[in-house]
Coordinates of C-alpha atoms and ligand atoms in Angstrom, one line a residue:
M812 CA -17.8 2.3 1.9
K813 CA -18.0 4.3 5.0
I814 CA -14.6 4.3 6.8
L815 CA -14.3 3.5 10.4
R816 CA -13.9 6.6 12.7
V817 CA -11.1 6.3 15.3
E818 CA -10.9 8.3 18.6
T819 CA -8.7 8.4 21.6
Q820 CA -9.7 8.9 25.2
T821 CA -8.5 8.2 28.8
G822 CA -10.5 6.1 31.3
R823 CA -10.7 3.0 33.4
V824 CA -11.5 -0.3 31.7
D825 CA -13.8 -1.5 34.4
R826 CA -15.9 1.7 34.2
E827 CA -16.1 2.0 30.4
S828 CA -19.3 1.4 28.7
A829 CA -18.8 -0.2 25.3
E830 CA -20.5 -2.7 23.0
V831 CA -17.2 -4.6 22.9
L832 CA -14.1 -4.0 25.0
V833 CA -11.0 -5.4 23.3
L834 CA -8.2 -6.5 25.7
T835 CA -4.9 -7.7 24.2
H836 CA -3.1 -10.6 25.9
L837 CA 0.4 -11.9 25.6
E838 CA 0.7 -15.7 25.4
G839 CA 2.1 -17.2 28.5
E840 CA 2.1 -14.0 30.5
A841 CA -0.1 -13.0 33.5
L842 CA -3.1 -10.8 32.7
S843 CA -2.2 -7.1 32.2
A844 CA -3.3 -4.7 35.0
E845 CA -6.3 -3.6 32.9
A846 CA -7.3 -7.2 32.2
A847 CA -6.9 -8.1 35.8
A848 CA -9.2 -5.3 36.8
V849 CA -11.9 -6.5 34.4
D850 CA -11.3 -10.1 35.6
K851 CA -11.9 -9.1 39.2
A852 CA -15.1 -7.3 38.3
L853 CA -16.2 -10.4 36.3
G854 CA -15.4 -12.8 39.2
G855 CA -12.4 -14.5 37.6
V856 CA -13.9 -15.4 34.2
L857 CA -10.9 -14.3 32.2
R858 CA -8.4 -16.3 34.3
E859 CA -10.8 -19.3 33.9
V860 CA -10.8 -19.0 30.1
L861 CA -6.9 -18.8 30.1
H862 CA -6.7 -21.7 32.6
S863 CA -8.9 -23.9 30.4
K864 CA -6.5 -23.2 27.4
E865 CA -9.6 -22.3 25.4
F866 CA -7.7 -19.1 24.7
E867 CA -4.0 -18.9 25.2
G868 CA -3.2 -15.5 23.6
K869 CA -1.6 -16.9 20.4
S870 CA -1.1 -14.3 17.7
N871 CA -4.5 -13.3 16.3
E872 CA -6.5 -15.7 18.5
L873 CA -9.8 -14.3 19.9
A874 CA -12.2 -15.1 22.7
L875 CA -15.5 -13.4 23.3
I876 CA -17.0 -13.2 26.7
H877 CA -20.4 -11.7 27.8
T878 CA -20.2 -9.6 30.9
H879 CA -23.8 -10.0 32.2
G880 CA -23.9 -6.4 33.4
K881 CA -21.0 -6.9 35.8
I882 CA -19.1 -4.1 34.1
P883 CA -20.5 -1.3 31.9
A884 CA -19.0 -3.0 28.8
T885 CA -21.4 -5.5 27.2
R886 CA -18.7 -7.9 26.0
V887 CA -15.0 -8.4 26.4
L888 CA -13.0 -9.6 23.5
L889 CA -9.7 -11.1 24.4
A890 CA -7.2 -10.7 21.6
G891 CA -3.9 -12.6 21.4
L892 CA -0.6 -10.9 20.6
G893 CA 1.5 -14.1 20.7
K894 CA 4.7 -14.5 22.8
K895 CA 6.3 -11.4 24.3
K896 CA 9.7 -12.2 22.8
D897 CA 8.2 -12.4 19.3
L898 CA 6.1 -9.3 19.6
R899 CA 6.4 -6.9 16.6
L900 CA 4.5 -3.7 15.8
D901 CA 2.7 -5.6 13.0
H902 CA 1.1 -8.0 15.5
L903 CA -0.9 -5.0 16.9
R904 CA -2.1 -4.1 13.4
Q905 CA -3.0 -7.7 12.7
V906 CA -4.9 -8.3 16.0
M907 CA -7.0 -5.2 15.5
G908 CA -7.8 -6.3 12.0
Q909 CA -8.9 -9.6 13.3
A910 CA -10.8 -8.0 16.2
V911 CA -12.8 -5.6 14.1
K912 CA -14.1 -8.5 12.0
R913 CA -15.4 -10.2 15.2
V914 CA -17.0 -6.9 16.2
R915 CA -18.8 -6.8 12.9
H916 CA -19.8 -10.4 13.3
V917 CA -21.6 -9.7 16.6
K918 CA -23.3 -6.7 14.8
A919 CA -21.9 -4.1 17.2
A920 CA -21.6 -0.6 15.7
S921 CA -18.6 0.4 17.8
F922 CA -15.9 -0.9 20.1
T923 CA -13.3 0.2 22.6
A924 CA -9.7 -1.1 22.3
V925 CA -7.6 -0.9 25.4
F926 CA -4.1 0.4 24.6
P927 CA -1.6 -2.3 25.6
A928 CA 0.4 -1.4 28.7
L929 CA 3.4 -3.2 27.4
L930 CA 5.0 -2.4 24.0
P931 CA 8.1 -3.8 22.4
A932 CA 11.2 -1.8 23.5
D933 CA 11.6 -0.2 20.1
V934 CA 8.0 0.8 19.6
T935 CA 6.7 4.2 20.6
V936 CA 3.1 5.2 21.6
V937 CA 2.7 7.1 18.3
E938 CA 3.7 4.0 16.3
A939 CA 1.5 1.6 18.3
A940 CA -1.6 3.9 18.1
Q941 CA -1.0 4.3 14.4
A942 CA -0.7 0.5 13.8
M943 CA -3.9 -0.1 15.8
A944 CA -5.9 2.4 13.9
E945 CA -4.6 1.0 10.6
G946 CA -5.4 -2.5 11.6
A947 CA -8.9 -1.7 12.4
I948 CA -9.6 0.3 9.3
L949 CA -7.9 -2.1 6.9
G950 CA -9.4 -5.1 8.6
S951 CA -12.9 -3.8 8.2
Y952 CA -12.5 -3.1 4.5
Q953 CA -15.1 -4.5 2.1
F954 CA -15.6 -3.8 -1.6
T955 CA -19.3 -4.0 -2.4
T956 CA -19.8 -1.4 -5.1
Y957 CA -21.0 -3.9 -7.7
R958 CA -23.1 -6.1 -5.4
S959 CA -26.8 -5.5 -5.2
D960 CA -27.3 -7.8 -2.2
A961 CA -24.7 -6.1 0.1
A962 CA -25.3 -3.0 2.3
P963 CA -25.6 -4.4 5.8
A964 CA -28.0 -2.3 8.0
T965 CA -25.3 -1.9 10.7
D966 CA -21.6 -1.9 10.3
V967 CA -18.8 -1.0 12.6
R968 CA -18.6 2.7 12.6
A969 CA -16.2 3.7 15.4
M970 CA -13.3 2.6 17.4
R971 CA -12.2 4.2 20.6
L972 CA -8.6 3.8 21.8
L973 CA -8.7 3.7 25.6
L974 CA -5.6 5.0 27.3
A975 CA -4.8 4.6 31.0
D976 CA -2.3 7.4 31.1
K977 CA -3.2 11.0 30.3
G978 CA 0.3 11.6 29.1
D979 CA -0.3 9.2 26.2
L980 CA -3.2 11.1 24.8
K981 CA -1.1 13.4 22.7
P982 CA 1.2 10.9 21.1
A983 CA -1.7 8.4 20.6
G984 CA -3.7 11.2 19.0
E985 CA -0.9 11.8 16.6
G986 CA -0.5 8.1 15.9
V987 CA -4.2 7.9 15.1
R988 CA -4.0 10.9 12.8
R989 CA -1.2 9.2 10.9
G990 CA -2.9 5.8 11.0
V991 CA -6.2 7.1 9.6
A992 CA -4.6 9.0 6.7
T993 CA -2.4 6.1 5.9
A994 CA -5.1 3.4 6.1
E995 CA -7.5 5.6 4.1
A996 CA -4.8 5.8 1.4
A997 CA -4.5 2.0 1.3
V998 CA -8.3 1.8 1.1
L999 CA -8.3 4.2 -1.9
V1000 CA -5.8 1.9 -3.6
R1001 CA -7.8 -1.2 -2.9
D1002 CA -10.9 0.4 -4.3
L1003 CA -9.2 1.6 -7.5
S1004 CA -7.6 -1.8 -8.0
N1005 CA -10.9 -3.6 -7.4
H1006 CA -12.8 -1.5 -10.0
P1007 CA -13.0 -3.5 -13.2
A1008 CA -11.1 -2.1 -16.2
N1009 CA -14.3 -1.3 -18.1
V1010 CA -15.0 1.3 -15.4
L1011 CA -11.5 2.3 -14.4
T1012 CA -10.2 3.4 -17.8
P1013 CA -7.2 5.8 -18.2
T1014 CA -9.7 8.6 -18.6
M1015 CA -11.5 7.6 -15.4
M1016 CA -8.1 7.4 -13.6
A1017 CA -7.4 11.0 -14.8
N1018 CA -10.8 12.1 -13.5
E1019 CA -10.1 10.5 -10.1
A1020 CA -6.8 12.3 -9.9
K1021 CA -8.5 15.6 -10.8
A1022 CA -11.1 15.1 -8.1
I1023 CA -8.4 14.4 -5.5
A1024 CA -6.3 17.4 -6.6
K1025 CA -9.4 19.6 -6.2
D1026 CA -10.3 18.3 -2.8
E1027 CA -6.7 18.6 -1.4
S1028 CA -5.7 21.8 -3.3
L1029 CA -2.9 20.1 -5.2
S1030 CA -1.7 21.3 -8.6
I1031 CA -2.3 18.9 -11.4
K1032 CA -1.3 18.7 -15.0
I1033 CA -2.5 16.0 -17.4
L1034 CA -0.7 15.4 -20.7
E1035 CA -2.9 14.2 -23.6
E1036 CA -1.8 12.0 -26.5
R1037 CA -0.8 15.1 -28.7
D1038 CA 1.3 16.5 -25.8
M1039 CA 3.1 13.1 -25.5
E1040 CA 3.8 13.1 -29.2
K1041 CA 5.3 16.6 -29.0
L1042 CA 7.5 15.6 -26.2
G1043 CA 8.5 12.3 -27.8
M1044 CA 7.1 9.8 -25.3
G1045 CA 7.4 7.0 -27.9
A1046 CA 7.4 4.2 -25.3
L1047 CA 4.2 5.2 -23.5
L1048 CA 2.5 5.9 -26.9
G1049 CA 3.6 2.6 -28.2
V1050 CA 2.0 0.7 -25.4
A1051 CA -1.3 2.7 -25.7
R1052 CA -1.6 2.1 -29.5
G1053 CA -3.4 -1.2 -29.2
S1054 CA -6.3 0.3 -27.2
H1055 CA -9.2 2.5 -28.0
E1056 CA -8.7 4.2 -24.7
P1057 CA -6.4 7.3 -25.0
P1058 CA -3.4 7.3 -22.6
K1059 CA -2.9 9.9 -20.0
F1060 CA 0.2 11.3 -18.2
I1061 CA -0.7 12.7 -14.8
I1062 CA 1.6 15.0 -12.8
M1063 CA 0.5 16.2 -9.4
E1064 CA 2.4 18.5 -7.1
Y1065 CA 2.2 19.1 -3.3
R1066 CA 4.4 21.9 -2.0
G1067 CA 4.5 21.5 1.8
A1068 CA 8.2 22.4 2.5
K1069 CA 9.0 25.7 4.1
K1070 CA 11.2 26.5 1.2
K1071 CA 9.0 26.2 -1.9
D1072 CA 12.0 25.5 -4.1
E1073 CA 13.3 22.6 -1.9
R1074 CA 14.1 19.6 -4.1
P1075 CA 11.1 17.3 -4.2
V1076 CA 10.6 13.6 -3.6
V1077 CA 9.2 12.3 -6.8
L1078 CA 7.0 9.2 -6.9
V1079 CA 6.3 7.3 -10.2
G1080 CA 3.6 4.6 -10.4
K1081 CA 2.9 2.1 -13.2
T1082 CA -0.7 2.7 -14.2
I1083 CA -1.8 0.0 -16.7
T1084 CA -5.6 -0.1 -16.3
F1085 CA -5.6 -3.5 -17.9
D1086 CA -2.8 -5.7 -19.1
T1087 CA -3.8 -8.2 -21.7
G1088 CA -0.1 -8.6 -22.7
G1089 CA -0.9 -6.9 -26.1
I1090 CA 0.0 -8.9 -29.2
S1091 CA 2.2 -11.1 -26.9
L1092 CA -1.1 -12.1 -25.4
K1093 CA -1.3 -13.5 -21.9
P1094 CA -2.9 -16.8 -21.2
S1095 CA -6.5 -16.4 -20.0
E1096 CA -6.0 -18.1 -16.6
N1097 CA -6.1 -15.4 -13.9
M1098 CA -5.9 -12.6 -16.5
E1099 CA -8.7 -10.8 -14.6
H1100 CA -6.0 -10.0 -12.0
M1101 CA -4.6 -7.6 -14.5
K1102 CA -7.2 -5.1 -13.7
A1103 CA -4.9 -4.3 -10.8
D1104 CA -1.9 -3.6 -13.0
M1105 CA -2.5 0.1 -12.1
T1106 CA -1.8 -0.4 -8.4
G1107 CA 1.6 1.4 -8.5
G1108 CA -0.1 4.5 -9.9
A1109 CA -3.0 4.3 -7.4
A1110 CA -0.3 4.1 -4.6
V1111 CA 1.4 7.3 -5.7
L1112 CA -1.9 9.0 -6.1
A1113 CA -3.0 7.9 -2.6
S1114 CA 0.4 8.9 -1.1
I1115 CA 0.2 12.4 -2.3
R1116 CA -3.3 12.7 -0.9
A1117 CA -2.1 11.4 2.4
A1118 CA 0.9 13.8 2.4
A1119 CA -1.5 16.7 1.9
R1120 CA -3.9 15.6 4.5
L1121 CA -1.1 15.2 7.0
K1122 CA 0.4 18.5 5.9
L1123 CA 3.9 16.9 5.7
P1124 CA 6.6 19.5 5.5
L1125 CA 8.1 18.4 2.2
N1126 CA 7.7 18.9 -1.5
L1127 CA 6.3 15.9 -3.3
I1128 CA 5.4 15.1 -6.9
S1129 CA 3.5 12.1 -8.1
I1130 CA 3.7 11.0 -11.7
L1131 CA 1.3 8.4 -13.3
P1132 CA 1.8 7.2 -16.9
V1133 CA -1.6 5.7 -17.7
A1134 CA -2.5 3.4 -20.5
E1135 CA -4.3 0.2 -21.3
N1136 CA -2.3 -2.7 -22.9
M1137 CA -4.5 -4.2 -25.6
P1138 CA -3.9 -6.2 -28.8
G1139 CA -5.9 -3.9 -31.2
G1140 CA -5.3 -3.5 -34.9
R1141 CA -2.9 -0.6 -34.4
A1142 CA -1.0 -2.4 -31.6
M1143 CA 2.8 -2.6 -31.3
R1144 CA 4.2 -5.7 -32.8
P1145 CA 7.1 -7.8 -31.4
G1146 CA 10.2 -6.3 -33.1
D1147 CA 8.9 -2.8 -33.3
V1148 CA 11.4 -0.1 -32.2
V1149 CA 10.2 2.8 -30.2
K1150 CA 12.1 6.0 -29.3
T1151 CA 11.7 6.9 -25.6
L1152 CA 11.6 10.4 -24.2
S1153 CA 15.2 10.0 -23.1
G1154 CA 16.3 9.6 -26.7
K1155 CA 17.2 6.0 -26.2
T1156 CA 15.7 3.5 -28.6
V1157 CA 14.1 0.2 -27.5
E1158 CA 13.3 -2.9 -29.5
V1159 CA 10.0 -4.3 -28.2
Q1160 CA 10.5 -8.0 -28.3
N1161 CA 7.6 -8.7 -26.0
T1162 CA 4.6 -6.4 -25.8
D1163 CA 3.7 -7.9 -22.4
A1164 CA 6.8 -6.2 -20.9
E1165 CA 4.9 -2.9 -21.1
G1166 CA 5.4 -1.6 -17.6
R1167 CA 9.1 -0.9 -18.1
L1168 CA 8.2 1.0 -21.3
I1169 CA 5.7 3.4 -19.8
L1170 CA 8.0 3.8 -16.8
S1171 CA 11.0 4.6 -18.9
D1172 CA 9.2 7.7 -20.2
A1173 CA 7.9 8.7 -16.8
L1174 CA 11.3 8.3 -15.1
A1175 CA 12.9 10.4 -17.8
Y1176 CA 10.2 13.0 -17.4
A1177 CA 10.9 13.0 -13.6
Q1178 CA 14.4 14.3 -14.2
R1179 CA 13.1 17.8 -14.9
F1180 CA 12.2 18.1 -11.2
K1181 CA 15.7 17.3 -10.0
P1182 CA 14.4 14.9 -7.4
A1183 CA 16.0 14.7 -4.0
A1184 CA 14.7 11.1 -4.1
L1185 CA 13.0 9.3 -7.0
I1186 CA 10.9 6.2 -6.2
D1187 CA 9.0 4.1 -8.6
I1188 CA 6.5 1.5 -7.7
A1189 CA 5.1 -1.1 -10.1
T1190 CA 3.4 -4.5 -10.5
L1191 CA 6.3 -5.1 -12.9
T1192 CA 7.2 -8.8 -13.2
G1193 CA 5.8 -12.3 -12.7
A1194 CA 9.4 -13.1 -11.8
C1195 CA 9.0 -11.1 -8.6
V1196 CA 6.1 -13.4 -7.6
V1197 CA 8.3 -16.4 -8.3
A1198 CA 11.3 -15.1 -6.3
L1199 CA 9.6 -13.5 -3.3
G1200 CA 6.2 -15.1 -2.9
Q1201 CA 3.5 -13.0 -1.1
F1202 CA 5.3 -11.4 1.7
A1203 CA 8.2 -9.3 0.5
I1204 CA 8.4 -6.3 -1.9
G1205 CA 11.3 -6.4 -4.3
M1206 CA 13.6 -3.4 -3.8
F1207 CA 16.3 -2.1 -6.1
G1208 CA 18.2 1.1 -5.7
T1209 CA 21.3 3.2 -6.4
D1210 CA 21.6 5.0 -3.0
T1211 CA 22.6 3.3 0.2
A1212 CA 21.1 5.9 2.6
L1213 CA 17.8 6.0 0.7
K1214 CA 17.6 2.2 0.6
D1215 CA 18.1 2.1 4.4
T1216 CA 15.3 4.6 5.0
V1217 CA 12.9 2.7 2.8
R1218 CA 13.9 -0.6 4.5
K1219 CA 13.1 0.9 7.9
A1220 CA 9.8 2.4 6.7
G1221 CA 8.9 -1.1 5.4
L1222 CA 9.5 -2.6 8.8
R1223 CA 7.4 0.0 10.5
A1224 CA 4.6 -0.3 8.0
G1225 CA 4.5 -4.1 8.0
E1226 CA 5.2 -3.9 4.3
R1227 CA 8.7 -5.3 4.2
V1228 CA 11.1 -4.9 1.2
W1229 CA 13.9 -7.3 0.2
E1230 CA 16.8 -5.9 -1.8
M1231 CA 17.8 -7.5 -5.1
P1232 CA 21.0 -6.8 -7.1
L1233 CA 21.3 -4.1 -9.8
W1234 CA 24.6 -5.4 -11.1
D1235 CA 25.6 -4.2 -14.6
E1236 CA 26.6 -7.8 -15.6
Y1237 CA 23.0 -8.5 -16.1
F1238 CA 22.7 -5.8 -18.8
E1239 CA 24.1 -8.2 -21.5
Q1240 CA 20.7 -9.9 -21.4
L1241 CA 19.1 -6.6 -22.5
R1242 CA 21.2 -6.0 -25.6
S1243 CA 19.4 -5.7 -28.9
D1244 CA 20.8 -6.2 -32.4
V1245 CA 18.9 -3.3 -33.8
A1246 CA 18.3 -0.8 -31.0
D1247 CA 20.0 0.6 -27.9
M1248 CA 18.3 -2.2 -25.8
R1249 CA 15.5 -4.6 -25.9
N1250 CA 12.6 -4.7 -23.4
I1251 CA 13.0 -8.3 -22.2
G1252 CA 16.0 -10.1 -20.6
G1253 CA 15.4 -13.7 -21.6
R1254 CA 15.5 -16.5 -19.2
G1255 CA 16.7 -16.0 -15.6
G1256 CA 16.6 -13.0 -13.3
G1257 CA 13.4 -11.5 -14.8
M1258 CA 12.9 -9.1 -11.9
I1259 CA 16.5 -8.0 -12.1
T1260 CA 16.6 -7.3 -15.8
A1261 CA 13.4 -5.3 -15.6
A1262 CA 14.8 -3.2 -12.8
L1263 CA 18.1 -2.8 -14.7
F1264 CA 16.1 -1.6 -17.8
L1265 CA 14.5 1.1 -15.6
S1266 CA 17.9 2.2 -14.2
K1267 CA 19.0 3.4 -17.6
F1268 CA 16.4 6.2 -17.4
V1269 CA 17.0 7.7 -14.0
G1270 CA 20.1 9.8 -14.6
D1271 CA 22.2 10.0 -11.4
C1272 CA 19.5 11.0 -8.9
P1273 CA 19.0 8.8 -5.8
W1274 CA 16.5 6.2 -7.0
I1275 CA 14.6 3.2 -5.7
H1276 CA 12.4 0.8 -7.7
L1277 CA 9.8 -1.3 -5.8
D1278 CA 8.4 -4.4 -7.6
I1279 CA 5.0 -5.0 -5.9
A1280 CA 3.8 -7.8 -8.2
S1281 CA 4.5 -10.2 -5.3
T1282 CA 2.3 -8.4 -2.6
D1283 CA -0.3 -6.5 -4.6
W1284 CA -2.8 -9.4 -4.8
S1285 CA -3.6 -11.8 -1.9
E1286 CA -4.9 -15.3 -2.7
R1287 CA -6.6 -15.4 0.7
E1288 CA -8.0 -13.1 3.4
R1289 CA -5.6 -12.4 6.2
A1290 CA -5.8 -10.4 9.5
Y1291 CA -6.0 -7.0 7.8
L1292 CA -5.6 -7.9 4.2
P1293 CA -8.6 -8.9 2.0
K1294 CA -8.6 -11.5 -0.7
G1295 CA -7.7 -9.7 -3.9
P1296 CA -6.1 -6.3 -4.2
T1297 CA -4.2 -5.5 -0.9
G1298 CA -3.0 -1.9 -1.5
M1299 CA 0.4 -3.0 -0.2
G1300 CA 3.3 -0.6 -0.9
T1301 CA 1.1 2.4 -0.2
R1302 CA 1.7 2.5 3.5
L1303 CA 5.4 1.9 3.0
L1304 CA 5.6 5.0 0.8
I1305 CA 3.6 7.1 3.2
Q1306 CA 5.7 5.9 6.2
Y1307 CA 8.8 6.8 4.2
L1308 CA 7.4 10.3 3.6
I1309 CA 6.5 10.7 7.3
D1310 CA 9.9 9.5 8.5
R1311 CA 11.6 11.8 6.1
S1312 CA 9.7 14.9 7.3
L1313 CA 10.3 14.3 11.0
Ligands
BES1806 N1 1.9 -6.8 -15.1 C1 2.7 -7.9 -15.5 C2 3.5 -8.5 -14.3 C3 2.6 -9.2 -13.3 C4 2.5 -10.6 -13.4 C5 2.1 -8.5 -12.2 C6 1.7 -11.2 -12.4 C7 1.3 -9.2 -11.3 C8 1.2 -10.6 -11.4 C9 3.8 -7.3 -16.4 O1 3.4 -6.4 -17.3 C10 4.2 -8.5 -17.3 O2 3.4 -9.0 -18.0 N2 5.5 -8.9 -17.2 C11 6.0 -10.0 -17.9 C12 7.4 -9.6 -18.4 C13 8.0 -10.6 -19.4 C14 7.2 -10.6 -20.7 C15 9.4 -10.3 -19.6 C16 6.1 -11.2 -17.0 O3 6.5 -11.1 -15.9 O4 5.7 -12.3 -17.5
MN1807 MN1 2.5 -7.1 -19.1
ZN1808 ZN1 1.8 -5.2 -16.7

């Protein structure tokens, strides 16, 4: 898919030629100065539309008006931001996602969005411009790779952000730069998650990572099965046994800090290219969703690409343990004991709890980099979906300051996290009669016992675990989220990296 181009410029709304001119409106408020200028030129049409209550400015509400040559813009699209007191940064992202779809619908190739004069008190011009660019790019996302009937002749190719104030050009430009890199990362994650597992095998995932490393001049190391055997990654190897596809262990490095030996941020992403459950086979209903069980890995891959593109001044390492979880003849059996890289032994009572197994080896491997912060992201548990539904990412962590930074990044990114407890009391559920621990925690607190399992492999570095099973797949299309893989969690990670390097 060709990604929407975003530009910034200054100018007057009533003199701007555009296929579609997008004007935001706050419900119950008077027209903004920009909208009032357009309204005047159009002889009061906008006020008429508001008066008729056809359009009130409710969040994500749209109204399209033809201008009949009264101003250089062909159409005006009124776009609702909801009530002023409820306005959050994410409403800007959403309304642009909604608007871009309408622009596509009227077959326009470009549009101009007027930068809102009034922002919430805690929102900067950089953040607003970033959110608007993200909303437009993410809202225009389509995955048509496998459709022979797709390829529309025209599609929305460009968005211009129109600023009234010259002084806003620089911060808005910076916001757009961040928004484009961040949204393109989420697009990459959606694409990778959408590809079926017969295409996106562990080997293909490694090839994708190699291509990105080459494009962005990142260093990359890929461990093969025999390397994993030498190191003793018994958990990852155990999961991979049931598949004909060989596992991969990908390590990518970006050194952007002034001091090349500065402690890095290390990101670890669960990369199961397909999760059948293994011998503990999943029911067939919705099993096709499990092609997206590699979203965590895709997110850390896309994040390191974004960090490189934004030239963030930090050192960053992304680690992807990659395998396919299949019930082949050589597959792990319930009751098998594996020895992890850390030396700890695990009784595999359920082969469907494979994410925590591959992550245990990856988190142990991460220790060699002495991370300043270690963050793992994974479609880890169905229990996360049960507990949090579709709108919150499950967060666990050992470091208060790191948790606060991630929480704030989530608010800014519109990918909010909700903290869950990591209390040691729960560990009794993970005790095994034959090994150091077992890989399932029995009934109750499934998201927590999975996180607690991981915590045994992170040493004492500041660590965060993000369970994205809740948010990674959307049952329906939303303002800037498609139906299916959402790429959520990716922008949260990148926002965290941006905030950290400011
Ligand atoms: N990949 C799944 C978790 C998942 C479920 C992600 C639904 C997205 C949507 C994970 O590997 C899994 O199967 N977890 C099991 C763990 C259980 C066996 C302890 C689960 O949640 O059922
Ligand atoms: Mn599973
Ligand atoms: Zn899984």
